[in-house]
Amino acid sequence: RMITFWFCALMKCLARFVVLLGTVFLDAMSLEPSKVVDFRYEYQNCDDTMAKLVYPVEIPFRGQVPELAHRIVAERMDPIMKFLCADQQLLGTLERFVEQENESFYDERDEGLLEKLRTGQVDVDSVALDLERLYKDEILEYADRVGPSDEEIFAQSYHQLVHSTVLSEILAKEREYATTIAALTGSMAQQMQTMHTLHQEEIESKMKLLDISVTSENINHILAKQYGMQNMIRKQCESELESTKGHQ
């Protein structure tokens, strides 16, 4: 009992820790992407004049900064600047910009999440209990089974049944049940066979009068009617059989 108690306590503590991390992670993901910040850059143009550009960057930026630098040069600068390695000159400034803005974004995000925890906006206890329940269900479903196997349980039950004082009564009930089911099954088969024979004779007699006093539409109508009757009788017999099985 003591081991079980400490195990449950450990699981609760672990669950609380995981929930805290999971809550922070999920909230963080729900906040991203958060904003678009303009990257401003001043540079010397190909004609030796000073120029400025503004390029919107999604923060937090998770892409490759050199690729972004190449894209900025291609979209915002004179085409000749690509051959003057303007992207290499731009790269250092852009890297510092991305690093500062990403850091600022994550600082603001983390502070907001911590404030939620401090003000009790996250019900950690209830979420931890739910996680503990799910963890136990997962263990019960996939963990190695501890205890007797199905074969051992069957062998034990069979042994108890054989040596039981009510064995003769159980066998008598089973024999009665088997007799009842066999009778119902035989009756069902007999009814279906009789109906099939009658329907076959009816169709054969009508086929002899085809194009005389009976049309093909009449034959199709008779076949559809016979099929409906056979299906109805079959369902009635199956329903009676299932009812008897349930009673037994």
JSON list of C-alpha atoms in Angstrom, two decimals:
[
{"chain": "A", "resi": 1, "resn": "ARG", "atom": "CA", "xyz": [0.00, 0.00, 0.00]},
{"chain": "A", "resi": 2, "resn": "MET", "atom": "CA", "xyz": [2.83, 2.38, 0.84]},
{"chain": "A", "resi": 3, "resn": "ILE", "atom": "CA", "xyz": [4.47, 1.72, -2.53]},
{"chain": "A", "resi": 4, "resn": "THR", "atom": "CA", "xyz": [1.17, 2.30, -4.30]},
{"chain": "A", "resi": 5, "resn": "PHE", "atom": "CA", "xyz": [0.67, 5.55, -2.39]},
{"chain": "A", "resi": 6, "resn": "TRP", "atom": "CA", "xyz": [4.07, 6.91, -3.33]},
{"chain": "A", "resi": 7, "resn": "PHE", "atom": "CA", "xyz": [3.63, 5.78, -6.92]},
{"chain": "A", "resi": 8, "resn": "CYS", "atom": "CA", "xyz": [0.33, 7.66, -7.20]},
{"chain": "A", "resi": 9, "resn": "ALA", "atom": "CA", "xyz": [1.88, 10.71, -5.57]},
{"chain": "A", "resi": 10, "resn": "LEU", "atom": "CA", "xyz": [4.77, 10.60, -8.01]},
{"chain": "A", "resi": 11, "resn": "MET", "atom": "CA", "xyz": [2.38, 10.28, -10.92]},
{"chain": "A", "resi": 12, "resn": "LYS", "atom": "CA", "xyz": [0.40, 13.29, -9.72]},
{"chain": "A", "resi": 13, "resn": "CYS", "atom": "CA", "xyz": [3.53, 15.39, -9.43]},
{"chain": "A", "resi": 14, "resn": "LEU", "atom": "CA", "xyz": [4.71, 14.29, -12.84]},
{"chain": "A", "resi": 15, "resn": "ALA", "atom": "CA", "xyz": [1.29, 14.99, -14.29]},
{"chain": "A", "resi": 16, "resn": "ARG", "atom": "CA", "xyz": [1.27, 18.50, -12.84]},
{"chain": "A", "resi": 17, "resn": "PHE", "atom": "CA", "xyz": [4.69, 19.21, -14.31]},
{"chain": "A", "resi": 18, "resn": "VAL", "atom": "CA", "xyz": [3.71, 17.86, -17.74]},
{"chain": "A", "resi": 19, "resn": "VAL", "atom": "CA", "xyz": [0.48, 19.83, -17.68]},
{"chain": "A", "resi": 20, "resn": "LEU", "atom": "CA", "xyz": [2.31, 23.04, -16.90]},
{"chain": "A", "resi": 21, "resn": "LEU", "atom": "CA", "xyz": [4.70, 22.48, -19.78]},
{"chain": "A", "resi": 22, "resn": "GLY", "atom": "CA", "xyz": [1.89, 21.39, -22.09]},
{"chain": "A", "resi": 23, "resn": "THR", "atom": "CA", "xyz": [-0.27, 24.38, -21.18]},
{"chain": "A", "resi": 24, "resn": "VAL", "atom": "CA", "xyz": [2.56, 26.78, -21.79]},
{"chain": "A", "resi": 25, "resn": "PHE", "atom": "CA", "xyz": [3.38, 25.10, -25.09]},
{"chain": "A", "resi": 26, "resn": "LEU", "atom": "CA", "xyz": [-0.21, 25.07, -26.34]},
{"chain": "A", "resi": 27, "resn": "ASP", "atom": "CA", "xyz": [-0.80, 28.67, -25.33]},
{"chain": "A", "resi": 28, "resn": "ALA", "atom": "CA", "xyz": [2.43, 29.63, -27.00]},
{"chain": "A", "resi": 29, "resn": "MET", "atom": "CA", "xyz": [1.42, 27.93, -30.22]},
{"chain": "A", "resi": 30, "resn": "SER", "atom": "CA", "xyz": [-1.97, 29.66, -30.12]},
{"chain": "A", "resi": 31, "resn": "LEU", "atom": "CA", "xyz": [-0.22, 33.04, -29.95]},
{"chain": "A", "resi": 32, "resn": "GLU", "atom": "CA", "xyz": [1.96, 32.44, -33.00]},
{"chain": "A", "resi": 33, "resn": "PRO", "atom": "CA", "xyz": [2.31, 34.02, -35.48]},
{"chain": "A", "resi": 34, "resn": "SER", "atom": "CA", "xyz": [1.86, 37.14, -33.44]},
{"chain": "A", "resi": 35, "resn": "LYS", "atom": "CA", "xyz": [2.85, 40.15, -35.46]},
{"chain": "A", "resi": 36, "resn": "VAL", "atom": "CA", "xyz": [4.57, 41.58, -38.50]},
{"chain": "A", "resi": 37, "resn": "VAL", "atom": "CA", "xyz": [7.46, 43.99, -37.93]},
{"chain": "A", "resi": 38, "resn": "ASP", "atom": "CA", "xyz": [8.90, 46.27, -40.61]},
{"chain": "A", "resi": 39, "resn": "PHE", "atom": "CA", "xyz": [12.59, 45.79, -41.29]},
{"chain": "A", "resi": 40, "resn": "ARG", "atom": "CA", "xyz": [14.13, 49.15, -42.22]},
{"chain": "A", "resi": 41, "resn": "TYR", "atom": "CA", "xyz": [17.48, 49.33, -43.96]},
{"chain": "A", "resi": 42, "resn": "GLU", "atom": "CA", "xyz": [19.57, 52.14, -45.40]},
{"chain": "A", "resi": 43, "resn": "TYR", "atom": "CA", "xyz": [22.17, 51.32, -48.05]},
{"chain": "A", "resi": 44, "resn": "GLN", "atom": "CA", "xyz": [24.27, 52.77, -50.87]},
{"chain": "A", "resi": 45, "resn": "ASN", "atom": "CA", "xyz": [22.67, 52.20, -54.25]},
{"chain": "A", "resi": 46, "resn": "CYS", "atom": "CA", "xyz": [24.45, 51.19, -57.44]},
{"chain": "A", "resi": 47, "resn": "ASP", "atom": "CA", "xyz": [24.61, 54.86, -58.52]},
{"chain": "A", "resi": 48, "resn": "ASP", "atom": "CA", "xyz": [26.32, 55.79, -55.20]},
{"chain": "A", "resi": 49, "resn": "THR", "atom": "CA", "xyz": [23.18, 57.46, -53.84]},
{"chain": "A", "resi": 50, "resn": "MET", "atom": "CA", "xyz": [21.74, 56.55, -50.44]},
{"chain": "A", "resi": 51, "resn": "ALA", "atom": "CA", "xyz": [18.50, 54.59, -50.48]},
{"chain": "A", "resi": 52, "resn": "LYS", "atom": "CA", "xyz": [16.10, 53.16, -47.91]},
{"chain": "A", "resi": 53, "resn": "LEU", "atom": "CA", "xyz": [13.87, 50.11, -47.94]},
{"chain": "A", "resi": 54, "resn": "VAL", "atom": "CA", "xyz": [11.12, 48.73, -45.74]},
{"chain": "A", "resi": 55, "resn": "TYR", "atom": "CA", "xyz": [10.32, 45.03, -45.73]},
{"chain": "A", "resi": 56, "resn": "PRO", "atom": "CA", "xyz": [7.68, 43.34, -43.52]},
{"chain": "A", "resi": 57, "resn": "VAL", "atom": "CA", "xyz": [9.00, 40.35, -41.57]},
{"chain": "A", "resi": 58, "resn": "GLU", "atom": "CA", "xyz": [6.80, 37.88, -39.72]},
{"chain": "A", "resi": 59, "resn": "ILE", "atom": "CA", "xyz": [7.89, 37.55, -36.09]},
{"chain": "A", "resi": 60, "resn": "PRO", "atom": "CA", "xyz": [8.86, 35.07, -34.76]},
{"chain": "A", "resi": 61, "resn": "PHE", "atom": "CA", "xyz": [10.88, 34.33, -37.86]},
{"chain": "A", "resi": 62, "resn": "ARG", "atom": "CA", "xyz": [11.73, 30.63, -38.28]},
{"chain": "A", "resi": 63, "resn": "GLY", "atom": "CA", "xyz": [13.15, 30.61, -41.77]},
{"chain": "A", "resi": 64, "resn": "GLN", "atom": "CA", "xyz": [16.68, 30.98, -43.08]},
{"chain": "A", "resi": 65, "resn": "VAL", "atom": "CA", "xyz": [17.98, 34.53, -42.68]},
{"chain": "A", "resi": 66, "resn": "PRO", "atom": "CA", "xyz": [20.34, 34.36, -45.73]},
{"chain": "A", "resi": 67, "resn": "GLU", "atom": "CA", "xyz": [17.40, 33.31, -47.88]},
{"chain": "A", "resi": 68, "resn": "LEU", "atom": "CA", "xyz": [15.36, 36.22, -46.53]},
{"chain": "A", "resi": 69, "resn": "ALA", "atom": "CA", "xyz": [18.23, 38.60, -47.28]},
{"chain": "A", "resi": 70, "resn": "HIS", "atom": "CA", "xyz": [18.39, 37.37, -50.88]},
{"chain": "A", "resi": 71, "resn": "ARG", "atom": "CA", "xyz": [14.62, 37.80, -51.22]},
{"chain": "A", "resi": 72, "resn": "ILE", "atom": "CA", "xyz": [14.75, 41.37, -49.87]},
{"chain": "A", "resi": 73, "resn": "VAL", "atom": "CA", "xyz": [17.45, 42.34, -52.35]},
{"chain": "A", "resi": 74, "resn": "ALA", "atom": "CA", "xyz": [15.52, 40.77, -55.24]},
{"chain": "A", "resi": 75, "resn": "GLU", "atom": "CA", "xyz": [12.23, 42.47, -54.33]},
{"chain": "A", "resi": 76, "resn": "ARG", "atom": "CA", "xyz": [13.29, 45.85, -52.95]},
{"chain": "A", "resi": 77, "resn": "MET", "atom": "CA", "xyz": [16.58, 46.79, -54.64]},
{"chain": "A", "resi": 78, "resn": "ASP", "atom": "CA", "xyz": [17.75, 47.55, -58.13]},
{"chain": "A", "resi": 79, "resn": "PRO", "atom": "CA", "xyz": [18.46, 44.30, -60.08]},
{"chain": "A", "resi": 80, "resn": "ILE", "atom": "CA", "xyz": [22.10, 45.33, -60.45]},
{"chain": "A", "resi": 81, "resn": "MET", "atom": "CA", "xyz": [22.51, 45.14, -56.66]},
{"chain": "A", "resi": 82, "resn": "LYS", "atom": "CA", "xyz": [22.24, 41.36, -56.85]},
{"chain": "A", "resi": 83, "resn": "PHE", "atom": "CA", "xyz": [25.51, 41.26, -58.76]},
{"chain": "A", "resi": 84, "resn": "LEU", "atom": "CA", "xyz": [27.15, 43.58, -56.22]},
{"chain": "A", "resi": 85, "resn": "CYS", "atom": "CA", "xyz": [26.56, 41.07, -53.39]},
{"chain": "A", "resi": 86, "resn": "ALA", "atom": "CA", "xyz": [24.14, 43.39, -51.64]},
{"chain": "A", "resi": 87, "resn": "ASP", "atom": "CA", "xyz": [22.60, 40.44, -49.82]},
{"chain": "A", "resi": 88, "resn": "GLN", "atom": "CA", "xyz": [25.91, 39.75, -48.06]},
{"chain": "A", "resi": 89, "resn": "GLN", "atom": "CA", "xyz": [26.14, 43.38, -46.92]},
{"chain": "A", "resi": 90, "resn": "LEU", "atom": "CA", "xyz": [22.52, 43.23, -45.74]},
{"chain": "A", "resi": 91, "resn": "LEU", "atom": "CA", "xyz": [22.87, 39.90, -43.94]},
{"chain": "A", "resi": 92, "resn": "GLY", "atom": "CA", "xyz": [24.54, 41.10, -40.73]},
{"chain": "A", "resi": 93, "resn": "THR", "atom": "CA", "xyz": [21.98, 43.84, -40.09]},
{"chain": "A", "resi": 94, "resn": "LEU", "atom": "CA", "xyz": [19.11, 41.48, -40.88]},
{"chain": "A", "resi": 95, "resn": "GLU", "atom": "CA", "xyz": [20.43, 38.77, -38.53]},
{"chain": "A", "resi": 96, "resn": "ARG", "atom": "CA", "xyz": [20.63, 41.25, -35.64]},
{"chain": "A", "resi": 97, "resn": "PHE", "atom": "CA", "xyz": [17.12, 42.48, -36.41]},
{"chain": "A", "resi": 98, "resn": "VAL", "atom": "CA", "xyz": [15.64, 38.96, -36.47]},
{"chain": "A", "resi": 99, "resn": "GLU", "atom": "CA", "xyz": [17.45, 37.95, -33.28]},
{"chain": "A", "resi": 100, "resn": "GLN", "atom": "CA", "xyz": [16.29, 41.04, -31.37]},
{"chain": "A", "resi": 101, "resn": "GLU", "atom": "CA", "xyz": [12.68, 40.84, -32.55]},
{"chain": "A", "resi": 102, "resn": "ASN", "atom": "CA", "xyz": [12.41, 37.10, -31.88]},
{"chain": "A", "resi": 103, "resn": "GLU", "atom": "CA", "xyz": [13.83, 37.53, -28.40]},
{"chain": "A", "resi": 104, "resn": "SER", "atom": "CA", "xyz": [11.46, 40.41, -27.67]},
{"chain": "A", "resi": 105, "resn": "PHE", "atom": "CA", "xyz": [8.49, 38.41, -28.92]},
{"chain": "A", "resi": 106, "resn": "TYR", "atom": "CA", "xyz": [9.29, 35.34, -26.82]},
{"chain": "A", "resi": 107, "resn": "ASP", "atom": "CA", "xyz": [9.91, 37.48, -23.72]},
{"chain": "A", "resi": 108, "resn": "GLU", "atom": "CA", "xyz": [6.49, 39.10, -24.06]},
{"chain": "A", "resi": 109, "resn": "ARG", "atom": "CA", "xyz": [4.82, 35.76, -24.75]},
{"chain": "A", "resi": 110, "resn": "ASP", "atom": "CA", "xyz": [6.42, 33.99, -21.78]},
{"chain": "A", "resi": 111, "resn": "GLU", "atom": "CA", "xyz": [5.58, 36.85, -19.45]},
{"chain": "A", "resi": 112, "resn": "GLY", "atom": "CA", "xyz": [1.94, 36.63, -20.53]},
{"chain": "A", "resi": 113, "resn": "LEU", "atom": "CA", "xyz": [1.84, 32.88, -19.90]},
{"chain": "A", "resi": 114, "resn": "LEU", "atom": "CA", "xyz": [3.41, 33.24, -16.46]},
{"chain": "A", "resi": 115, "resn": "GLU", "atom": "CA", "xyz": [0.88, 35.92, -15.62]},
{"chain": "A", "resi": 116, "resn": "LYS", "atom": "CA", "xyz": [-1.93, 33.51, -16.52]},
{"chain": "A", "resi": 117, "resn": "LEU", "atom": "CA", "xyz": [-0.49, 30.93, -14.14]},
{"chain": "A", "resi": 118, "resn": "ARG", "atom": "CA", "xyz": [-0.04, 33.49, -11.37]},
{"chain": "A", "resi": 119, "resn": "THR", "atom": "CA", "xyz": [-3.60, 34.78, -11.67]},
{"chain": "A", "resi": 120, "resn": "GLY", "atom": "CA", "xyz": [-5.10, 31.27, -11.73]},
{"chain": "A", "resi": 121, "resn": "GLN", "atom": "CA", "xyz": [-6.49, 31.44, -15.26]},
{"chain": "A", "resi": 122, "resn": "VAL", "atom": "CA", "xyz": [-5.17, 27.91, -15.82]},
{"chain": "A", "resi": 123, "resn": "ASP", "atom": "CA", "xyz": [-6.87, 25.24, -13.65]},
{"chain": "A", "resi": 124, "resn": "VAL", "atom": "CA", "xyz": [-3.83, 23.04, -13.20]},
{"chain": "A", "resi": 125, "resn": "ASP", "atom": "CA", "xyz": [-5.45, 20.69, -10.65]},
{"chain": "A", "resi": 126, "resn": "SER", "atom": "CA", "xyz": [-8.35, 19.61, -12.85]},
{"chain": "A", "resi": 127, "resn": "VAL", "atom": "CA", "xyz": [-6.14, 19.20, -15.90]},
{"chain": "A", "resi": 128, "resn": "ALA", "atom": "CA", "xyz": [-3.66, 17.16, -13.85]},
{"chain": "A", "resi": 129, "resn": "LEU", "atom": "CA", "xyz": [-6.45, 14.84, -12.66]},
{"chain": "A", "resi": 130, "resn": "ASP", "atom": "CA", "xyz": [-7.64, 14.35, -16.24]},
{"chain": "A", "resi": 131, "resn": "LEU", "atom": "CA", "xyz": [-4.12, 13.58, -17.37]},
{"chain": "A", "resi": 132, "resn": "GLU", "atom": "CA", "xyz": [-3.67, 11.12, -14.51]},
{"chain": "A", "resi": 133, "resn": "ARG", "atom": "CA", "xyz": [-6.86, 9.32, -15.51]},
{"chain": "A", "resi": 134, "resn": "LEU", "atom": "CA", "xyz": [-5.80, 9.16, -19.16]},
{"chain": "A", "resi": 135, "resn": "TYR", "atom": "CA", "xyz": [-2.37, 7.90, -18.12]},
{"chain": "A", "resi": 136, "resn": "LYS", "atom": "CA", "xyz": [-3.91, 5.09, -16.08]},
{"chain": "A", "resi": 137, "resn": "ASP", "atom": "CA", "xyz": [-6.23, 4.13, -18.95]},
{"chain": "A", "resi": 138, "resn": "GLU", "atom": "CA", "xyz": [-3.24, 4.04, -21.28]},
{"chain": "A", "resi": 139, "resn": "ILE", "atom": "CA", "xyz": [-1.32, 1.79, -18.89]},
{"chain": "A", "resi": 140, "resn": "LEU", "atom": "CA", "xyz": [-4.26, -0.59, -18.47]},
{"chain": "A", "resi": 141, "resn": "GLU", "atom": "CA", "xyz": [-4.72, -0.86, -22.22]},
{"chain": "A", "resi": 142, "resn": "TYR", "atom": "CA", "xyz": [-1.14, -1.31, -23.39]},
{"chain": "A", "resi": 143, "resn": "ALA", "atom": "CA", "xyz": [0.88, -2.48, -20.40]},
{"chain": "A", "resi": 144, "resn": "ASP", "atom": "CA", "xyz": [1.87, -6.11, -19.95]},
{"chain": "A", "resi": 145, "resn": "ARG", "atom": "CA", "xyz": [-0.92, -8.00, -18.28]},
{"chain": "A", "resi": 146, "resn": "VAL", "atom": "CA", "xyz": [-0.18, -9.06, -14.72]},
{"chain": "A", "resi": 147, "resn": "GLY", "atom": "CA", "xyz": [-2.19, -12.05, -13.54]},
{"chain": "A", "resi": 148, "resn": "PRO", "atom": "CA", "xyz": [-3.54, -15.32, -14.92]},
{"chain": "A", "resi": 149, "resn": "SER", "atom": "CA", "xyz": [-3.88, -15.72, -18.67]},
{"chain": "A", "resi": 150, "resn": "ASP", "atom": "CA", "xyz": [-7.15, -16.49, -20.44]},
{"chain": "A", "resi": 151, "resn": "GLU", "atom": "CA", "xyz": [-6.12, -20.14, -20.75]},
{"chain": "A", "resi": 152, "resn": "GLU", "atom": "CA", "xyz": [-5.48, -20.38, -17.02]},
{"chain": "A", "resi": 153, "resn": "ILE", "atom": "CA", "xyz": [-8.80, -18.74, -16.19]},
{"chain": "A", "resi": 154, "resn": "PHE", "atom": "CA", "xyz": [-10.61, -21.14, -18.51]},
{"chain": "A", "resi": 155, "resn": "ALA", "atom": "CA", "xyz": [-8.85, -24.16, -17.00]},
{"chain": "A", "resi": 156, "resn": "GLN", "atom": "CA", "xyz": [-9.75, -23.05, -13.48]},
{"chain": "A", "resi": 157, "resn": "SER", "atom": "CA", "xyz": [-13.38, -22.37, -14.40]},
{"chain": "A", "resi": 158, "resn": "TYR", "atom": "CA", "xyz": [-13.66, -25.71, -16.20]},
{"chain": "A", "resi": 159, "resn": "HIS", "atom": "CA", "xyz": [-12.22, -27.53, -13.18]},
{"chain": "A", "resi": 160, "resn": "GLN", "atom": "CA", "xyz": [-14.73, -25.84, -10.87]},
{"chain": "A", "resi": 161, "resn": "LEU", "atom": "CA", "xyz": [-17.59, -26.65, -13.23]},
{"chain": "A", "resi": 162, "resn": "VAL", "atom": "CA", "xyz": [-16.68, -30.34, -13.54]},
{"chain": "A", "resi": 163, "resn": "HIS", "atom": "CA", "xyz": [-16.54, -30.76, -9.77]},
{"chain": "A", "resi": 164, "resn": "SER", "atom": "CA", "xyz": [-19.64, -28.64, -9.15]},
{"chain": "A", "resi": 165, "resn": "THR", "atom": "CA", "xyz": [-22.71, -30.21, -7.51]},
{"chain": "A", "resi": 166, "resn": "VAL", "atom": "CA", "xyz": [-24.99, -28.54, -10.08]},
{"chain": "A", "resi": 167, "resn": "LEU", "atom": "CA", "xyz": [-23.15, -30.00, -13.08]},
{"chain": "A", "resi": 168, "resn": "SER", "atom": "CA", "xyz": [-25.97, -32.42, -13.94]},
{"chain": "A", "resi": 169, "resn": "GLU", "atom": "CA", "xyz": [-28.53, -29.62, -13.79]},
{"chain": "A", "resi": 170, "resn": "ILE", "atom": "CA", "xyz": [-26.38, -27.40, -16.01]},
{"chain": "A", "resi": 171, "resn": "LEU", "atom": "CA", "xyz": [-25.92, -30.19, -18.56]},
{"chain": "A", "resi": 172, "resn": "ALA", "atom": "CA", "xyz": [-29.67, -30.84, -18.58]},
{"chain": "A", "resi": 173, "resn": "LYS", "atom": "CA", "xyz": [-30.36, -27.17, -19.26]},
{"chain": "A", "resi": 174, "resn": "GLU", "atom": "CA", "xyz": [-27.77, -27.12, -22.03]},
{"chain": "A", "resi": 175, "resn": "ARG", "atom": "CA", "xyz": [-29.30, -30.24, -23.59]},
{"chain": "A", "resi": 176, "resn": "GLU", "atom": "CA", "xyz": [-32.75, -28.68, -23.45]},
{"chain": "A", "resi": 177, "resn": "TYR", "atom": "CA", "xyz": [-31.39, -25.49, -24.97]},
{"chain": "A", "resi": 178, "resn": "ALA", "atom": "CA", "xyz": [-29.66, -27.37, -27.80]},
{"chain": "A", "resi": 179, "resn": "THR", "atom": "CA", "xyz": [-32.85, -29.33, -28.53]},
{"chain": "A", "resi": 180, "resn": "THR", "atom": "CA", "xyz": [-34.92, -26.14, -28.68]},
{"chain": "A", "resi": 181, "resn": "ILE", "atom": "CA", "xyz": [-32.48, -24.39, -30.99]},
{"chain": "A", "resi": 182, "resn": "ALA", "atom": "CA", "xyz": [-32.22, -27.43, -33.25]},
{"chain": "A", "resi": 183, "resn": "ALA", "atom": "CA", "xyz": [-36.01, -27.63, -33.50]},
{"chain": "A", "resi": 184, "resn": "LEU", "atom": "CA", "xyz": [-36.31, -23.94, -34.37]},
{"chain": "A", "resi": 185, "resn": "THR", "atom": "CA", "xyz": [-33.55, -24.19, -36.95]},
{"chain": "A", "resi": 186, "resn": "GLY", "atom": "CA", "xyz": [-35.13, -27.27, -38.52]},
{"chain": "A", "resi": 187, "resn": "SER", "atom": "CA", "xyz": [-38.56, -25.63, -38.59]},
{"chain": "A", "resi": 188, "resn": "MET", "atom": "CA", "xyz": [-37.10, -22.55, -40.24]},
{"chain": "A", "resi": 189, "resn": "ALA", "atom": "CA", "xyz": [-35.34, -24.62, -42.89]},
{"chain": "A", "resi": 190, "resn": "GLN", "atom": "CA", "xyz": [-38.52, -26.63, -43.54]},
{"chain": "A", "resi": 191, "resn": "GLN", "atom": "CA", "xyz": [-40.64, -23.50, -43.95]},
{"chain": "A", "resi": 192, "resn": "MET", "atom": "CA", "xyz": [-38.16, -21.96, -46.35]},
{"chain": "A", "resi": 193, "resn": "GLN", "atom": "CA", "xyz": [-37.90, -25.17, -48.39]},
{"chain": "A", "resi": 194, "resn": "THR", "atom": "CA", "xyz": [-41.70, -25.55, -48.60]},
{"chain": "A", "resi": 195, "resn": "MET", "atom": "CA", "xyz": [-42.12, -21.93, -49.66]},
{"chain": "A", "resi": 196, "resn": "HIS", "atom": "CA", "xyz": [-39.34, -22.26, -52.23]},
{"chain": "A", "resi": 197, "resn": "THR", "atom": "CA", "xyz": [-41.02, -25.35, -53.72]},
{"chain": "A", "resi": 198, "resn": "LEU", "atom": "CA", "xyz": [-44.43, -23.66, -53.93]},
{"chain": "A", "resi": 199, "resn": "HIS", "atom": "CA", "xyz": [-42.93, -20.56, -55.50]},
{"chain": "A", "resi": 200, "resn": "GLN", "atom": "CA", "xyz": [-41.00, -22.64, -58.01]},
{"chain": "A", "resi": 201, "resn": "GLU", "atom": "CA", "xyz": [-44.15, -24.49, -59.03]},
{"chain": "A", "resi": 202, "resn": "GLU", "atom": "CA", "xyz": [-46.03, -21.21, -59.38]},
{"chain": "A", "resi": 203, "resn": "ILE", "atom": "CA", "xyz": [-43.35, -19.73, -61.62]},
{"chain": "A", "resi": 204, "resn": "GLU", "atom": "CA", "xyz": [-43.19, -22.86, -63.78]},
{"chain": "A", "resi": 205, "resn": "SER", "atom": "CA", "xyz": [-46.96, -22.83, -64.28]},
{"chain": "A", "resi": 206, "resn": "LYS", "atom": "CA", "xyz": [-46.90, -19.15, -65.22]},
{"chain": "A", "resi": 207, "resn": "MET", "atom": "CA", "xyz": [-44.01, -19.63, -67.62]},
{"chain": "A", "resi": 208, "resn": "LYS", "atom": "CA", "xyz": [-46.13, -22.10, -69.61]},
{"chain": "A", "resi": 209, "resn": "LEU", "atom": "CA", "xyz": [-48.68, -19.32, -70.17]},
{"chain": "A", "resi": 210, "resn": "LEU", "atom": "CA", "xyz": [-46.08, -16.71, -71.12]},
{"chain": "A", "resi": 211, "resn": "ASP", "atom": "CA", "xyz": [-47.18, -14.63, -74.12]},
{"chain": "A", "resi": 212, "resn": "ILE", "atom": "CA", "xyz": [-50.58, -16.33, -73.97]},
{"chain": "A", "resi": 213, "resn": "SER", "atom": "CA", "xyz": [-52.30, -14.93, -70.89]},
{"chain": "A", "resi": 214, "resn": "VAL", "atom": "CA", "xyz": [-49.21, -13.92, -68.89]},
{"chain": "A", "resi": 215, "resn": "THR", "atom": "CA", "xyz": [-46.67, -11.23, -69.74]},
{"chain": "A", "resi": 216, "resn": "SER", "atom": "CA", "xyz": [-43.07, -10.80, -68.64]},
{"chain": "A", "resi": 217, "resn": "GLU", "atom": "CA", "xyz": [-44.19, -7.96, -66.39]},
{"chain": "A", "resi": 218, "resn": "ASN", "atom": "CA", "xyz": [-46.53, -10.40, -64.61]},
{"chain": "A", "resi": 219, "resn": "ILE", "atom": "CA", "xyz": [-43.62, -12.80, -64.08]},
{"chain": "A", "resi": 220, "resn": "ASN", "atom": "CA", "xyz": [-41.42, -10.05, -62.64]},
{"chain": "A", "resi": 221, "resn": "HIS", "atom": "CA", "xyz": [-44.22, -8.96, -60.32]},
{"chain": "A", "resi": 222, "resn": "ILE", "atom": "CA", "xyz": [-44.68, -12.53, -59.05]},
{"chain": "A", "resi": 223, "resn": "LEU", "atom": "CA", "xyz": [-40.92, -12.94, -58.49]},
{"chain": "A", "resi": 224, "resn": "ALA", "atom": "CA", "xyz": [-40.76, -9.68, -56.51]},
{"chain": "A", "resi": 225, "resn": "LYS", "atom": "CA", "xyz": [-43.74, -10.77, -54.40]},
{"chain": "A", "resi": 226, "resn": "GLN", "atom": "CA", "xyz": [-42.17, -14.16, -53.72]},
{"chain": "A", "resi": 227, "resn": "TYR", "atom": "CA", "xyz": [-38.88, -12.56, -52.70]},
{"chain": "A", "resi": 228, "resn": "GLY", "atom": "CA", "xyz": [-40.69, -10.26, -50.27]},
{"chain": "A", "resi": 229, "resn": "MET", "atom": "CA", "xyz": [-42.54, -13.19, -48.68]},
{"chain": "A", "resi": 230, "resn": "GLN", "atom": "CA", "xyz": [-39.35, -15.25, -48.32]},
{"chain": "A", "resi": 231, "resn": "ASN", "atom": "CA", "xyz": [-37.52, -12.31, -46.75]},
{"chain": "A", "resi": 232, "resn": "MET", "atom": "CA", "xyz": [-40.38, -11.70, -44.29]},
{"chain": "A", "resi": 233, "resn": "ILE", "atom": "CA", "xyz": [-40.51, -15.36, -43.20]},
{"chain": "A", "resi": 234, "resn": "ARG", "atom": "CA", "xyz": [-36.73, -15.47, -42.82]},
{"chain": "A", "resi": 235, "resn": "LYS", "atom": "CA", "xyz": [-36.73, -12.38, -40.59]},
{"chain": "A", "resi": 236, "resn": "GLN", "atom": "CA", "xyz": [-39.55, -13.78, -38.45]},
{"chain": "A", "resi": 237, "resn": "CYS", "atom": "CA", "xyz": [-37.68, -17.04, -37.92]},
{"chain": "A", "resi": 238, "resn": "GLU", "atom": "CA", "xyz": [-34.41, -15.26, -37.14]},
{"chain": "A", "resi": 239, "resn": "SER", "atom": "CA", "xyz": [-36.19, -12.98, -34.66]},
{"chain": "A", "resi": 240, "resn": "GLU", "atom": "CA", "xyz": [-37.73, -15.98, -32.88]},
{"chain": "A", "resi": 241, "resn": "LEU", "atom": "CA", "xyz": [-34.35, -17.69, -32.81]},
{"chain": "A", "resi": 242, "resn": "GLU", "atom": "CA", "xyz": [-32.61, -14.65, -31.31]},
{"chain": "A", "resi": 243, "resn": "SER", "atom": "CA", "xyz": [-35.39, -14.29, -28.73]},
{"chain": "A", "resi": 244, "resn": "THR", "atom": "CA", "xyz": [-34.97, -17.92, -27.68]},
{"chain": "A", "resi": 245, "resn": "LYS", "atom": "CA", "xyz": [-31.20, -17.52, -27.41]},
{"chain": "A", "resi": 246, "resn": "GLY", "atom": "CA", "xyz": [-31.63, -14.44, -25.24]},
{"chain": "A", "resi": 247, "resn": "HIS", "atom": "CA", "xyz": [-34.08, -16.25, -22.96]},
{"chain": "A", "resi": 248, "resn": "GLN", "atom": "CA", "xyz": [-31.74, -19.20, -22.58]}
]
